[in-house]
Coordinates of C-alpha atoms in Angstrom, one line a residue:
Chain Y
M1 CA 21.6 -16.0 11.7
S2 CA 22.6 -16.0 15.2
G3 CA 23.3 -18.6 17.8
K4 CA 21.4 -16.6 20.9
G5 CA 17.8 -16.6 19.8
I6 CA 15.6 -13.9 21.3
H7 CA 16.1 -12.6 24.8
I8 CA 13.5 -10.2 26.6
E9 CA 14.0 -8.5 29.6
G10 CA 11.1 -6.5 31.8
L11 CA 9.2 -5.9 28.5
K12 CA 6.2 -3.5 29.4
K13 CA 3.7 -2.2 27.2
R14 CA 0.8 0.4 28.3
Y15 CA -2.0 1.6 26.3
G16 CA -3.0 5.3 27.2
E17 CA -2.0 7.5 30.0
G18 CA -3.1 8.4 33.4
D19 CA -6.1 6.9 35.2
T20 CA -7.5 5.3 32.1
A21 CA -3.9 3.4 31.2
V22 CA -4.0 -0.3 30.6
H23 CA -1.1 -2.1 31.6
A24 CA -1.1 -4.9 28.7
L25 CA 2.5 -6.1 29.6
K26 CA 3.9 -5.6 33.1
G27 CA 7.5 -6.6 32.7
V28 CA 7.7 -10.0 30.5
D29 CA 11.2 -11.8 30.6
M30 CA 11.3 -14.4 27.9
Q31 CA 14.4 -16.4 26.5
V32 CA 14.1 -18.7 23.5
A33 CA 17.2 -20.3 22.2
P34 CA 18.0 -21.1 18.5
G35 CA 16.4 -24.2 17.4
E36 CA 13.6 -24.1 19.9
V37 CA 10.0 -24.0 19.7
V38 CA 8.1 -22.6 22.8
G39 CA 4.6 -22.2 23.4
L40 CA 2.7 -19.0 24.4
I41 CA -0.4 -19.4 26.1
G42 CA -3.0 -17.5 28.1
P43 CA -6.8 -16.4 28.2
S44 CA -7.9 -14.1 26.0
G45 CA -7.0 -10.5 27.0
S46 CA -3.8 -11.7 28.9
G47 CA -1.4 -9.6 26.7
K48 CA -0.3 -12.4 24.1
S49 CA -1.1 -10.5 20.9
T50 CA 0.4 -7.5 22.4
L51 CA 3.4 -9.5 23.1
L52 CA 3.7 -10.8 19.6
K53 CA 3.1 -7.4 18.1
C54 CA 5.9 -6.1 20.6
L55 CA 8.1 -8.9 19.5
G56 CA 7.1 -8.5 15.9
A57 CA 8.4 -4.7 16.1
V58 CA 4.6 -3.6 14.9
I59 CA 3.9 -1.8 18.0
D60 CA 6.5 0.2 20.4
P61 CA 6.9 -1.2 23.7
T62 CA 6.8 1.4 26.5
A63 CA 9.7 0.0 28.3
G64 CA 12.2 -3.2 28.6
R65 CA 15.0 -4.6 26.0
M66 CA 14.9 -7.2 23.4
V67 CA 18.1 -8.7 22.0
L68 CA 17.6 -10.5 18.5
G69 CA 20.6 -12.8 17.9
D70 CA 23.5 -10.5 18.8
E71 CA 21.7 -7.3 18.0
V72 CA 19.9 -5.3 20.8
I73 CA 16.8 -3.9 19.0
F74 CA 15.1 -2.4 21.9
D75 CA 16.3 -0.9 24.9
N76 CA 13.5 1.4 26.4
D77 CA 13.5 2.8 22.8
W78 CA 14.0 1.2 19.2
K79 CA 17.7 0.8 18.4
V80 CA 17.2 0.0 14.9
H81 CA 15.8 2.7 12.4
D82 CA 14.1 0.6 10.0
L83 CA 11.7 -1.5 11.6
Q84 CA 10.4 -2.6 8.1
A85 CA 13.6 -4.0 7.1
L86 CA 13.9 -5.5 10.6
R87 CA 10.8 -7.4 10.1
R88 CA 11.8 -8.2 6.7
D89 CA 15.3 -9.5 7.4
K90 CA 15.2 -10.5 11.3
I91 CA 11.8 -11.9 12.1
G92 CA 9.7 -14.4 10.5
F93 CA 5.9 -14.3 10.8
V94 CA 3.4 -17.3 10.4
F95 CA -0.4 -16.4 10.8
Q96 CA -3.5 -18.0 11.9
A97 CA -4.8 -18.0 8.4
P98 CA -1.6 -18.3 5.9
Y99 CA -2.4 -14.7 4.3
L100 CA -0.9 -15.7 1.1
I101 CA -0.6 -13.2 -1.7
P102 CA -3.2 -14.6 -3.9
F103 CA -2.0 -13.3 -7.2
L104 CA 1.4 -14.8 -6.5
D105 CA 2.3 -18.4 -7.3
V106 CA 3.7 -20.6 -4.3
T107 CA 7.2 -19.8 -5.4
D108 CA 6.8 -16.0 -5.6
N109 CA 4.8 -16.0 -2.4
V110 CA 8.0 -17.5 -0.5
A111 CA 10.6 -15.6 -2.9
L112 CA 9.1 -12.2 -2.2
L113 CA 10.8 -11.6 1.1
P114 CA 14.2 -12.0 -0.6
M115 CA 13.1 -10.2 -3.6
L116 CA 12.1 -7.2 -1.4
A117 CA 15.4 -7.4 0.2
G118 CA 17.0 -7.0 -3.2
I119 CA 18.0 -10.5 -4.0
P120 CA 17.7 -10.9 -7.6
N121 CA 14.4 -13.0 -8.8
S122 CA 16.2 -16.1 -9.8
K123 CA 18.4 -16.2 -6.8
A124 CA 15.3 -15.7 -4.5
R125 CA 13.1 -18.2 -6.3
A126 CA 16.0 -20.9 -5.8
K127 CA 15.7 -20.2 -2.2
A128 CA 12.2 -20.2 -2.2
L129 CA 12.2 -23.9 -4.0
E130 CA 15.1 -25.2 -1.4
L131 CA 12.5 -24.4 1.3
L132 CA 9.7 -25.7 -0.6
T133 CA 11.7 -29.0 -1.1
A134 CA 12.4 -28.9 2.7
L135 CA 8.7 -28.7 3.6
D136 CA 7.9 -31.3 1.0
I137 CA 5.7 -28.9 -1.1
Q138 CA 7.9 -28.6 -4.2
H139 CA 5.4 -30.3 -6.3
R140 CA 3.0 -27.4 -5.8
A141 CA 5.8 -24.5 -6.5
R142 CA 3.8 -23.1 -9.7
A143 CA 0.3 -23.4 -8.2
M144 CA -1.8 -20.5 -7.0
P145 CA -2.6 -20.3 -3.3
S146 CA -6.4 -20.6 -4.0
Q147 CA -5.4 -24.3 -5.6
L148 CA -3.9 -25.4 -2.4
S149 CA -5.4 -27.1 0.8
G150 CA -5.2 -25.5 4.2
G151 CA -2.5 -27.4 5.2
E152 CA -0.6 -27.0 2.0
Q153 CA -1.2 -23.1 2.4
Q154 CA 0.2 -23.2 6.0
R155 CA 3.4 -25.1 4.7
V156 CA 3.8 -22.2 2.5
A157 CA 3.2 -19.8 4.9
I158 CA 6.0 -21.3 7.2
A159 CA 8.3 -21.6 4.3
R160 CA 7.8 -17.5 3.6
G161 CA 8.4 -17.2 7.4
L162 CA 11.6 -18.8 7.1
V163 CA 13.0 -17.9 3.8
N164 CA 15.3 -14.6 4.8
R165 CA 16.5 -17.1 7.6
P166 CA 15.5 -14.9 10.5
P167 CA 16.7 -15.8 14.0
V168 CA 13.2 -15.7 15.1
I169 CA 9.7 -16.8 14.0
L170 CA 6.5 -15.6 15.5
A171 CA 3.6 -17.9 14.9
D172 CA 0.3 -16.6 15.8
E173 CA -2.0 -19.9 16.1
P174 CA -0.9 -21.3 13.1
T175 CA -2.9 -24.6 13.8
A176 CA -6.1 -22.9 14.4
P177 CA -7.9 -23.5 11.1
L178 CA -6.5 -26.9 11.0
D179 CA -7.9 -30.6 11.9
S180 CA -5.6 -32.4 14.6
E181 CA -3.8 -34.3 11.9
R182 CA -2.7 -31.2 10.2
A183 CA -2.2 -29.2 13.1
M184 CA 0.3 -32.1 14.6
A185 CA 2.0 -31.9 11.1
V186 CA 2.7 -28.3 11.1
I187 CA 3.9 -28.6 14.6
R188 CA 6.1 -31.0 13.6
I189 CA 7.4 -29.0 10.6
L190 CA 7.9 -26.1 13.0
N191 CA 10.2 -28.2 14.9
D192 CA 11.8 -29.7 12.1
M193 CA 12.7 -26.3 10.6
A194 CA 13.8 -24.7 14.0
R195 CA 16.3 -27.5 14.5
Q196 CA 17.3 -27.1 10.7
F197 CA 17.9 -23.6 10.5
E198 CA 18.6 -23.1 14.2
T199 CA 15.6 -20.6 14.5
A200 CA 13.7 -19.5 17.7
I201 CA 10.1 -20.1 17.3
I202 CA 7.7 -18.7 19.5
V203 CA 3.9 -20.1 18.9
V204 CA 0.9 -18.4 20.2
T205 CA -1.9 -21.2 20.6
H206 CA -4.9 -21.9 22.4
D207 CA -4.8 -25.3 20.8
E208 CA -5.1 -27.9 23.6
K209 CA -4.1 -30.6 21.3
I210 CA -0.4 -29.0 20.5
I211 CA 0.2 -27.7 24.0
P212 CA 1.6 -31.1 25.3
T213 CA 4.2 -30.8 22.3
F214 CA 6.1 -28.1 23.7
K215 CA 9.0 -28.8 26.0
R216 CA 8.9 -25.0 27.3
I217 CA 5.8 -22.7 27.6
Y218 CA 5.2 -19.4 28.7
H219 CA 1.8 -18.9 30.2
I220 CA 0.7 -15.2 30.1
R221 CA -1.4 -14.0 32.9
D222 CA -2.2 -10.3 33.6
G223 CA 0.5 -9.2 31.6
V224 CA 3.2 -11.5 33.1
A225 CA 4.9 -14.4 31.5
H226 CA 5.2 -17.5 33.7
E227 CA 7.6 -20.2 32.6
E228 CA 6.4 -23.5 32.6
T229 CA 8.0 -26.8 31.7
G230 CA 5.5 -28.5 29.3
E231 CA 4.9 -32.3 28.9
G232 CA 8.3 -32.0 26.7
R233 CA 7.1 -34.5 24.1
G234 CA 8.4 -32.7 21.3
F235 CA 9.2 -34.2 18.2
E236 CA 13.0 -35.6 18.7
Chain A
M1 CA 11.7 -7.6 -8.1
I2 CA 8.5 -8.7 -9.6
S3 CA 5.8 -6.5 -10.5
L4 CA 3.1 -6.9 -7.8
A5 CA 0.7 -4.8 -9.7
G6 CA 1.5 -7.0 -13.0
R7 CA 0.6 -10.0 -11.1
D8 CA -2.4 -8.8 -9.3
I9 CA -3.4 -7.5 -13.0
L10 CA -2.9 -10.9 -14.8
H11 CA -4.6 -12.8 -11.9
S12 CA -7.7 -10.7 -11.9
W13 CA -7.6 -9.6 -15.6
G14 CA -11.4 -9.8 -16.3
K15 CA -12.1 -7.6 -13.5
F16 CA -9.2 -4.9 -14.8
V17 CA -10.5 -5.5 -18.5
F18 CA -14.2 -5.0 -17.9
T19 CA -13.2 -1.8 -15.7
G20 CA -11.2 -0.7 -18.1
V21 CA -13.6 -1.1 -21.2
G22 CA -16.1 1.0 -18.7
L23 CA -13.6 3.7 -18.3
G24 CA -12.5 3.6 -22.0
L25 CA -16.0 4.3 -22.9
L26 CA -16.0 7.4 -20.9
I27 CA -12.6 8.3 -22.1
G28 CA -14.0 7.7 -25.8
V29 CA -16.7 10.1 -25.2
T30 CA -14.1 12.8 -23.8
L31 CA -12.0 12.3 -26.8
S32 CA -15.0 12.5 -29.0
M33 CA -16.0 15.8 -27.3
A34 CA -12.4 17.4 -27.9
G35 CA -12.8 16.1 -31.4
I36 CA -16.1 17.9 -31.6
Y37 CA -14.3 21.1 -30.9
R38 CA -11.4 20.4 -33.1
G39 CA -14.3 19.8 -35.9
M40 CA -15.9 23.1 -35.2
V41 CA -12.7 25.1 -35.5
D42 CA -11.7 23.1 -38.5
D43 CA -15.1 23.7 -40.0
A44 CA -14.4 27.4 -39.6
Q45 CA -11.1 27.0 -40.9
V46 CA -12.2 25.1 -44.0
M47 CA -14.8 27.7 -44.5
L48 CA -12.5 30.4 -44.7
D49 CA -10.0 28.6 -46.6
N50 CA -12.4 27.5 -49.1
T51 CA -13.2 31.2 -50.0
V52 CA -9.6 31.6 -51.2
A53 CA -10.1 35.2 -50.2
D54 CA -7.3 37.4 -48.7
L55 CA -9.8 40.2 -47.4
W56 CA -13.2 40.2 -46.4
V57 CA -14.8 43.6 -47.3
V58 CA -18.2 44.2 -45.1
Q59 CA -20.3 47.3 -44.1
Q60 CA -18.9 49.7 -41.7
D61 CA -18.8 48.7 -38.0
T62 CA -19.9 45.2 -38.2
Q63 CA -18.2 42.3 -37.9
G64 CA -20.0 40.2 -40.9
P65 CA -20.8 38.5 -42.8
Y66 CA -20.5 35.4 -40.5
A67 CA -20.8 37.0 -37.1
E68 CA -23.4 39.9 -37.9
S69 CA -25.4 40.8 -40.8
S70 CA -23.7 42.9 -43.3
S71 CA -25.2 44.9 -46.5
L72 CA -23.1 46.4 -49.3
Y73 CA -24.3 47.4 -52.8
D74 CA -23.4 45.0 -55.3
D75 CA -21.8 47.3 -57.3
L76 CA -19.2 48.2 -55.0
Y77 CA -16.9 45.5 -56.0
R78 CA -16.2 47.4 -59.4
S79 CA -14.6 50.2 -56.9
L80 CA -12.5 47.5 -55.1
L81 CA -11.2 46.5 -58.5
N82 CA -9.4 49.6 -58.8
M83 CA -7.8 49.6 -55.4
P84 CA -4.0 49.1 -54.8
G85 CA -3.2 45.2 -54.7
V86 CA -6.5 44.0 -55.3
E87 CA -6.5 41.1 -58.0
Y88 CA -10.1 40.1 -58.1
A89 CA -13.3 41.2 -55.9
A90 CA -16.3 39.1 -56.0
N91 CA -19.8 39.7 -54.4
V92 CA -21.0 37.0 -52.1
T93 CA -24.1 36.2 -50.2
Y94 CA -24.8 34.0 -47.1
L95 CA -27.9 32.6 -46.1
I96 CA -28.7 30.1 -43.4
M97 CA -31.7 28.2 -44.7
Q98 CA -33.5 25.1 -44.9
V99 CA -33.4 23.6 -48.5
G100 CA -36.1 21.4 -49.5
H101 CA -35.0 18.0 -50.6
G102 CA -38.1 15.7 -51.4
E103 CA -40.0 15.7 -48.6
Q104 CA -37.2 16.6 -46.2
D105 CA -35.5 20.0 -45.5
V106 CA -31.9 20.4 -45.3
S107 CA -30.2 22.8 -43.0
A108 CA -27.6 24.7 -45.3
M109 CA -25.6 27.7 -45.8
V110 CA -26.9 29.1 -49.3
V111 CA -24.0 31.0 -50.7
G112 CA -24.8 33.1 -53.7
V113 CA -21.8 33.5 -56.1
T114 CA -21.2 35.0 -59.4
A115 CA -22.1 32.4 -62.3
G116 CA -19.5 31.5 -64.6
T117 CA -16.8 32.3 -62.5
P118 CA -15.2 29.4 -61.1
G119 CA -11.9 29.5 -59.3
T120 CA -12.8 33.2 -58.1
P121 CA -13.2 33.9 -54.2
G122 CA -16.2 32.5 -52.6
Q123 CA -16.5 29.7 -55.4
P124 CA -16.3 26.0 -54.7
Q125 CA -12.7 25.3 -55.5
Y126 CA -12.8 21.7 -56.3
L127 CA -15.7 19.3 -57.8
V128 CA -16.1 15.8 -57.0
A129 CA -18.6 15.5 -59.4
G130 CA -20.5 17.6 -62.2
R131 CA -19.6 21.1 -63.1
H132 CA -19.4 24.6 -61.5
I133 CA -22.5 27.0 -62.3
T134 CA -22.7 28.4 -65.7
R135 CA -26.4 29.9 -66.0
S136 CA -27.5 32.9 -63.6
H137 CA -30.4 30.9 -62.5
Y138 CA -31.6 27.7 -60.8
E139 CA -28.4 25.9 -60.8
V140 CA -26.7 24.5 -57.7
V141 CA -23.4 23.4 -56.6
A142 CA -23.9 21.5 -53.3
D143 CA -21.6 20.0 -50.8
I144 CA -21.6 16.2 -50.8
S145 CA -22.8 15.8 -47.1
S146 CA -26.1 17.5 -48.0
G147 CA -27.1 14.1 -49.6
F148 CA -28.1 15.9 -52.8
K149 CA -27.3 13.8 -56.0
L150 CA -26.4 15.3 -59.5
G151 CA -29.3 16.0 -61.5
E152 CA -31.8 16.3 -58.4
R153 CA -34.2 19.3 -58.1
I154 CA -34.2 21.1 -54.8
R155 CA -36.3 23.7 -53.6
I156 CA -35.0 27.2 -52.1
R157 CA -38.1 29.3 -50.9
R158 CA -40.4 29.1 -54.0
N159 CA -38.0 28.1 -56.7
F160 CA -36.7 24.8 -57.5
Y161 CA -33.2 24.5 -58.8
T162 CA -31.1 21.6 -60.5
V163 CA -28.1 20.2 -58.8
V164 CA -25.1 20.4 -61.4
G165 CA -22.2 19.9 -59.4
L166 CA -21.2 18.5 -56.2
S167 CA -18.2 19.6 -53.8
K168 CA -16.5 18.1 -50.7
R169 CA -15.9 19.8 -47.2
T170 CA -17.4 23.0 -48.2
V171 CA -19.5 23.5 -45.1
S172 CA -20.1 26.6 -42.8
Y173 CA -18.6 27.2 -39.4
N174 CA -21.2 25.2 -37.8
G175 CA -20.9 22.3 -40.2
D176 CA -23.9 22.7 -42.4
P177 CA -23.2 21.9 -46.2
M178 CA -22.9 24.7 -48.4
V179 CA -25.4 25.0 -51.2
F180 CA -23.8 27.3 -54.0
I181 CA -26.4 29.2 -56.0
P182 CA -26.2 32.0 -58.6
L183 CA -25.8 35.5 -57.0
K184 CA -29.0 36.9 -58.4
D185 CA -31.0 33.8 -57.0
A186 CA -29.5 34.6 -53.7
Q187 CA -30.0 38.2 -53.6
E188 CA -33.8 37.3 -54.6
A189 CA -34.0 34.4 -52.0
Q190 CA -32.9 36.8 -49.3
F191 CA -36.1 39.0 -49.3
L192 CA -38.5 36.9 -51.3
K193 CA -41.9 37.6 -50.0
D194 CA -45.0 35.6 -50.7
N195 CA -47.8 36.8 -52.6
D196 CA -50.0 37.7 -50.1
A197 CA -46.9 39.9 -48.6
L198 CA -46.6 41.6 -52.0
V199 CA -50.2 42.5 -52.0
Q200 CA -50.2 43.9 -48.6
Q201 CA -46.8 45.9 -49.4
R202 CA -48.6 47.5 -52.5
R203 CA -51.7 48.6 -50.8
R204 CA -49.7 50.0 -48.0
N205 CA -47.6 51.8 -50.3
A206 CA -50.9 53.2 -52.2
E207 CA -52.0 54.2 -49.1
N208 CA -48.9 56.1 -48.2
P209 CA -49.2 59.7 -49.3
D210 CA -45.5 60.0 -49.7
F211 CA -45.5 57.5 -52.1
N212 CA -48.7 57.9 -54.1
R213 CA -48.7 61.5 -55.0
P214 CA -51.6 62.8 -57.3
G215 CA -49.0 65.0 -59.3
I216 CA -46.4 62.0 -59.7
P217 CA -48.5 59.0 -60.8
D218 CA -45.6 56.7 -61.7
L219 CA -43.9 57.2 -58.2
I220 CA -45.8 54.4 -56.7
A221 CA -44.7 52.1 -59.5
V222 CA -41.1 53.0 -58.8
V223 CA -41.6 52.4 -55.2
N224 CA -43.2 48.9 -55.7
A225 CA -40.3 48.1 -58.1
S226 CA -37.8 49.0 -55.8
Q227 CA -38.9 47.2 -52.8
S228 CA -39.0 43.9 -54.6
T229 CA -35.6 43.9 -55.8
N230 CA -32.4 43.4 -53.7
T231 CA -29.2 44.9 -54.7
Y232 CA -27.3 44.1 -51.6
V233 CA -24.6 41.3 -50.8
N234 CA -23.4 40.7 -47.9
A235 CA -19.8 40.8 -48.5
I236 CA -17.2 41.3 -51.1
L237 CA -14.5 38.9 -51.1
V238 CA -11.0 40.0 -52.3
K239 CA -8.0 38.2 -53.6
L240 CA -4.7 40.2 -53.7
K241 CA -2.1 40.2 -56.3
P242 CA 0.7 38.1 -55.4
G243 CA 3.1 40.0 -53.1
T244 CA 0.8 42.3 -51.8
L245 CA 0.5 42.3 -47.8
P246 CA -3.1 42.1 -46.4
E247 CA -3.1 44.7 -44.3
D248 CA -1.5 47.2 -46.7
A249 CA -4.3 46.5 -49.4
A250 CA -7.0 46.9 -46.6
E251 CA -5.9 50.1 -44.9
P252 CA -6.9 52.2 -48.0
I253 CA -10.0 50.3 -48.6
R254 CA -11.2 51.1 -44.9
R255 CA -9.7 54.8 -45.3
W256 CA -11.2 55.8 -48.7
M257 CA -14.3 53.5 -49.1
R258 CA -15.4 53.8 -45.5
L259 CA -15.9 50.0 -45.2
Q260 CA -15.0 47.4 -42.9
V261 CA -12.0 45.1 -44.1
Y262 CA -10.9 41.8 -42.4
T263 CA -7.8 40.1 -43.0
R264 CA -7.8 36.2 -43.1
I265 CA -6.3 36.4 -39.4
Q266 CA -8.8 38.7 -38.3
M267 CA -11.7 36.9 -39.7
E268 CA -10.7 33.6 -38.3
S269 CA -10.4 35.4 -34.9
I270 CA -13.8 36.6 -35.2
L271 CA -15.1 33.2 -36.1
I272 CA -13.1 31.4 -33.2
D273 CA -13.1 33.9 -30.6
K274 CA -16.8 35.1 -30.9
V275 CA -19.0 32.7 -33.2
I276 CA -17.9 29.7 -31.8
D277 CA -16.5 31.0 -28.4
K278 CA -19.8 30.0 -26.3
S279 CA -19.9 26.4 -28.1
A280 CA -16.2 26.2 -27.6
R281 CA -16.6 26.9 -23.9
Q282 CA -19.4 24.7 -23.4
I283 CA -17.4 21.8 -24.7
A284 CA -14.4 22.9 -22.5
L285 CA -16.4 22.6 -19.6
F286 CA -17.9 19.4 -20.6
L287 CA -14.3 18.0 -21.1
V288 CA -13.6 19.1 -17.4
I289 CA -16.7 17.7 -16.0
L290 CA -15.9 14.4 -17.8
S291 CA -12.2 14.5 -16.6
I292 CA -13.6 15.0 -13.0
V293 CA -16.0 12.1 -13.4
S294 CA -13.1 10.0 -14.9
A295 CA -11.1 10.8 -12.1
A296 CA -13.9 10.2 -9.5
I297 CA -14.6 6.7 -11.0
V298 CA -11.1 5.7 -11.4
A299 CA -10.5 6.7 -7.8
F300 CA -13.5 4.7 -6.9
I301 CA -12.4 1.6 -8.5
I302 CA -9.0 1.6 -7.4
Y303 CA -10.2 2.4 -3.9
T304 CA -12.6 -0.4 -3.9
L305 CA -9.7 -2.7 -5.4
T306 CA -7.4 -1.7 -2.6
L307 CA -10.2 -2.1 -0.1
G308 CA -10.5 -5.6 -1.2
K309 CA -6.8 -6.5 -0.4
I310 CA -6.4 -4.8 3.0
R311 CA -5.2 -7.9 4.8
E312 CA -3.0 -8.8 1.8
I313 CA -1.3 -5.1 2.4
A314 CA -1.4 -5.7 6.2
V315 CA 0.5 -8.9 5.7
L316 CA 2.8 -7.1 3.0
K317 CA 3.4 -4.4 5.4
L318 CA 4.2 -6.7 8.3
I319 CA 6.8 -8.6 6.5
G320 CA 8.7 -5.8 5.9
T321 CA 7.2 -4.4 2.4
K322 CA 8.4 -0.8 1.8
N323 CA 5.5 2.0 1.7
R324 CA 6.6 3.0 -1.7
T325 CA 6.6 -0.8 -3.0
I326 CA 2.7 -0.6 -2.0
A327 CA 2.2 2.8 -3.1
G328 CA 3.8 1.8 -6.5
M329 CA 1.7 -1.2 -6.8
I330 CA -1.6 0.9 -6.3
M331 CA -0.3 3.6 -9.0
Q332 CA 0.8 1.0 -11.5
Q333 CA -2.5 -0.5 -11.2
S334 CA -4.5 2.7 -11.6
L335 CA -2.2 3.7 -14.5
A336 CA -2.7 0.1 -16.0
L337 CA -6.6 0.7 -15.8
G338 CA -6.0 4.3 -17.4
V339 CA -3.9 2.7 -20.4
I340 CA -6.4 0.1 -21.0
G341 CA -9.3 2.7 -20.7
F342 CA -7.2 5.0 -23.0
V343 CA -6.7 2.2 -25.7
V344 CA -10.5 1.1 -25.8
G345 CA -11.5 5.0 -25.6
K346 CA -9.1 5.8 -28.6
I347 CA -10.7 2.8 -30.4
T348 CA -14.2 3.3 -29.8
A349 CA -13.8 7.1 -30.5
T350 CA -12.2 6.1 -33.8
F351 CA -15.1 3.8 -34.9
W352 CA -18.0 6.1 -33.5
V353 CA -16.9 9.2 -34.9
P354 CA -17.8 8.8 -38.4
I355 CA -21.6 8.3 -37.4
F356 CA -21.6 11.5 -35.8
P357 CA -23.6 14.3 -37.8
K358 CA -20.9 17.0 -37.5
Y359 CA -17.6 17.0 -38.4
V360 CA -15.3 15.2 -35.5
L361 CA -11.7 15.9 -36.0
L362 CA -9.4 13.3 -33.7
E363 CA -6.1 15.1 -33.9
P364 CA -3.0 12.8 -33.1
L365 CA -1.5 15.6 -30.8
D366 CA -5.1 15.8 -29.0
S367 CA -4.8 11.9 -28.4
V368 CA -1.1 12.0 -27.1
A369 CA -2.5 15.2 -24.8
G370 CA -5.5 12.9 -23.7
F371 CA -3.1 10.0 -23.0
F372 CA -1.0 11.9 -20.8
A373 CA -3.9 13.5 -19.2
V374 CA -5.7 9.8 -18.5
L375 CA -2.3 9.1 -16.7
A376 CA -2.0 12.1 -14.7
I377 CA -6.1 11.6 -13.8
C378 CA -5.3 8.0 -12.9
A379 CA -2.0 8.8 -10.8
L380 CA -4.0 11.7 -9.0
A381 CA -7.1 9.3 -8.4
S382 CA -4.8 6.6 -7.0
L383 CA -3.9 8.8 -4.0
V384 CA -6.9 8.2 -2.3
A385 CA -6.4 4.4 -2.4
I386 CA -2.8 5.2 -1.7
R387 CA -3.3 7.0 1.4
M388 CA -5.8 4.2 3.1
A389 CA -3.3 1.4 1.9
L390 CA -0.5 3.2 4.1
K391 CA -2.8 3.9 6.9
V392 CA -3.3 0.0 7.0
D393 CA -2.0 -1.3 10.3
P394 CA 0.5 -4.2 9.9
A395 CA -0.5 -5.3 13.3
E396 CA -4.2 -6.1 11.5
A397 CA -2.3 -9.2 10.1
I398 CA -1.8 -10.5 13.8
G399 CA -5.0 -11.6 15.6
G400 CA -6.2 -10.3 18.8

């Protein structure tokens, strides 16, 4: 865990070459501090998902610099060799749908990441239970994903994103399938977790209900991120 | 690390078990086919074993008596008895016939053996009921698989025979039960003509000036008599004295008596490499086809199962699961399916083998080889699904 969150400078992503090249990101600058939850908004095709994929080390940026905690992970090229390990250990993901592994129970869904990192099963499960308790869903620890409500599934997904204590969590429209009450609950949890674990959280959203909760918002337009100050209600 | 494959199987065990049962039936058929081949080889070996012969003496330049017809005079065995190393020589005839049993016909290998000489080559060595043939005519010892009962009367050609003994596992190389009858009856049955044919033959002889010469009135009677008797046998089975090497005894017979002689190894080679070779190759090809079909089915099943988990695989890859973990999960599932299939196949094959009309021999070593073949096929079949899984883009888990 780091005290520096994530820092992005001049991040560019170009699809294709020559005349047909599409410049999805035209030099994005972004800074998210530990414990901070920022919103990432923008119309369809503005480059939100491309930015998220670059941050998630799923696609290769064309140019720019990314610093995760104290580590420069990209400087016009990847500076880490094992991107799978980077995603596993340094980046947490929360998706629009929870995408829990249907054949693993709640505990093992959360414990899977530490297990993949080589942590013994019992220790990984203990970490998972600790997080499930923090998210107040420990009573469903042995349940299968199909037995959970949408809100419960999303909380488990958040626990999975947090379990390896990554410096950054990328949340892709985490409230989309939820009603207002549950959506607000999820954002509240993300804020709590960000503070508790000093994690920088970037939330991509279209959800008008939750946009006012962000203190800072990055509005992406035509591949460029514009920082805006949100209404800043937050969840203090 | 938990077993992702194991958890997935436990989670959807019904799907796996039913798929495994389907695959198992196919594997059961494959194992049975292998068993049918083994049964054919075993039938051939049992037939040779039952003769207790060390040498098969047959007509020169033939591969008789099983692969080709062979005719020898039935008194040749006396000369063989005087050859070095020969302890016993016995005439034998082999006829593939339909034996009448009530209203039914039973396909059988009718073996003509010298009556009253139990324990000699060609005779059934052990009986499970009754006694050996003691009379020169109209007695039968039959293999129990023929369905004949002691005391029953059966029909061979025009004559009726009484079943006096029952043997077990005395079958021909193609699995037909052997029916042992006295040699004289077998010789007669081999060329027995119906009355009309006899009348026609005698008319033709009478019209033939070579047979019906005015100066030799008895010649026609002699010719007719010679044509209605059979003094031939198909082979002479030789038992050697202890310590005599088969080839040492065979060579003088070949050289001095101008006969073809086969040792046990040579006769086994003729049966397996020539007589049942085409059937064996047919079965081998069928085995190959079944293996390909099994592989295709496993590949399709695993591919479909994997296709249903694309999103989960994308998530697993996105959260940092190594490719080898995902590949391992798919391969383990494929192998598990193979194991379930093999167990089901082995059990079903064991249960349905006794109802096969021909002998099916399930060799333990074949099962072991089959098990590893199934695992290899399943591992191979999973490669298609693994390839697809490894191509899944982790970005699919992220919207947009």
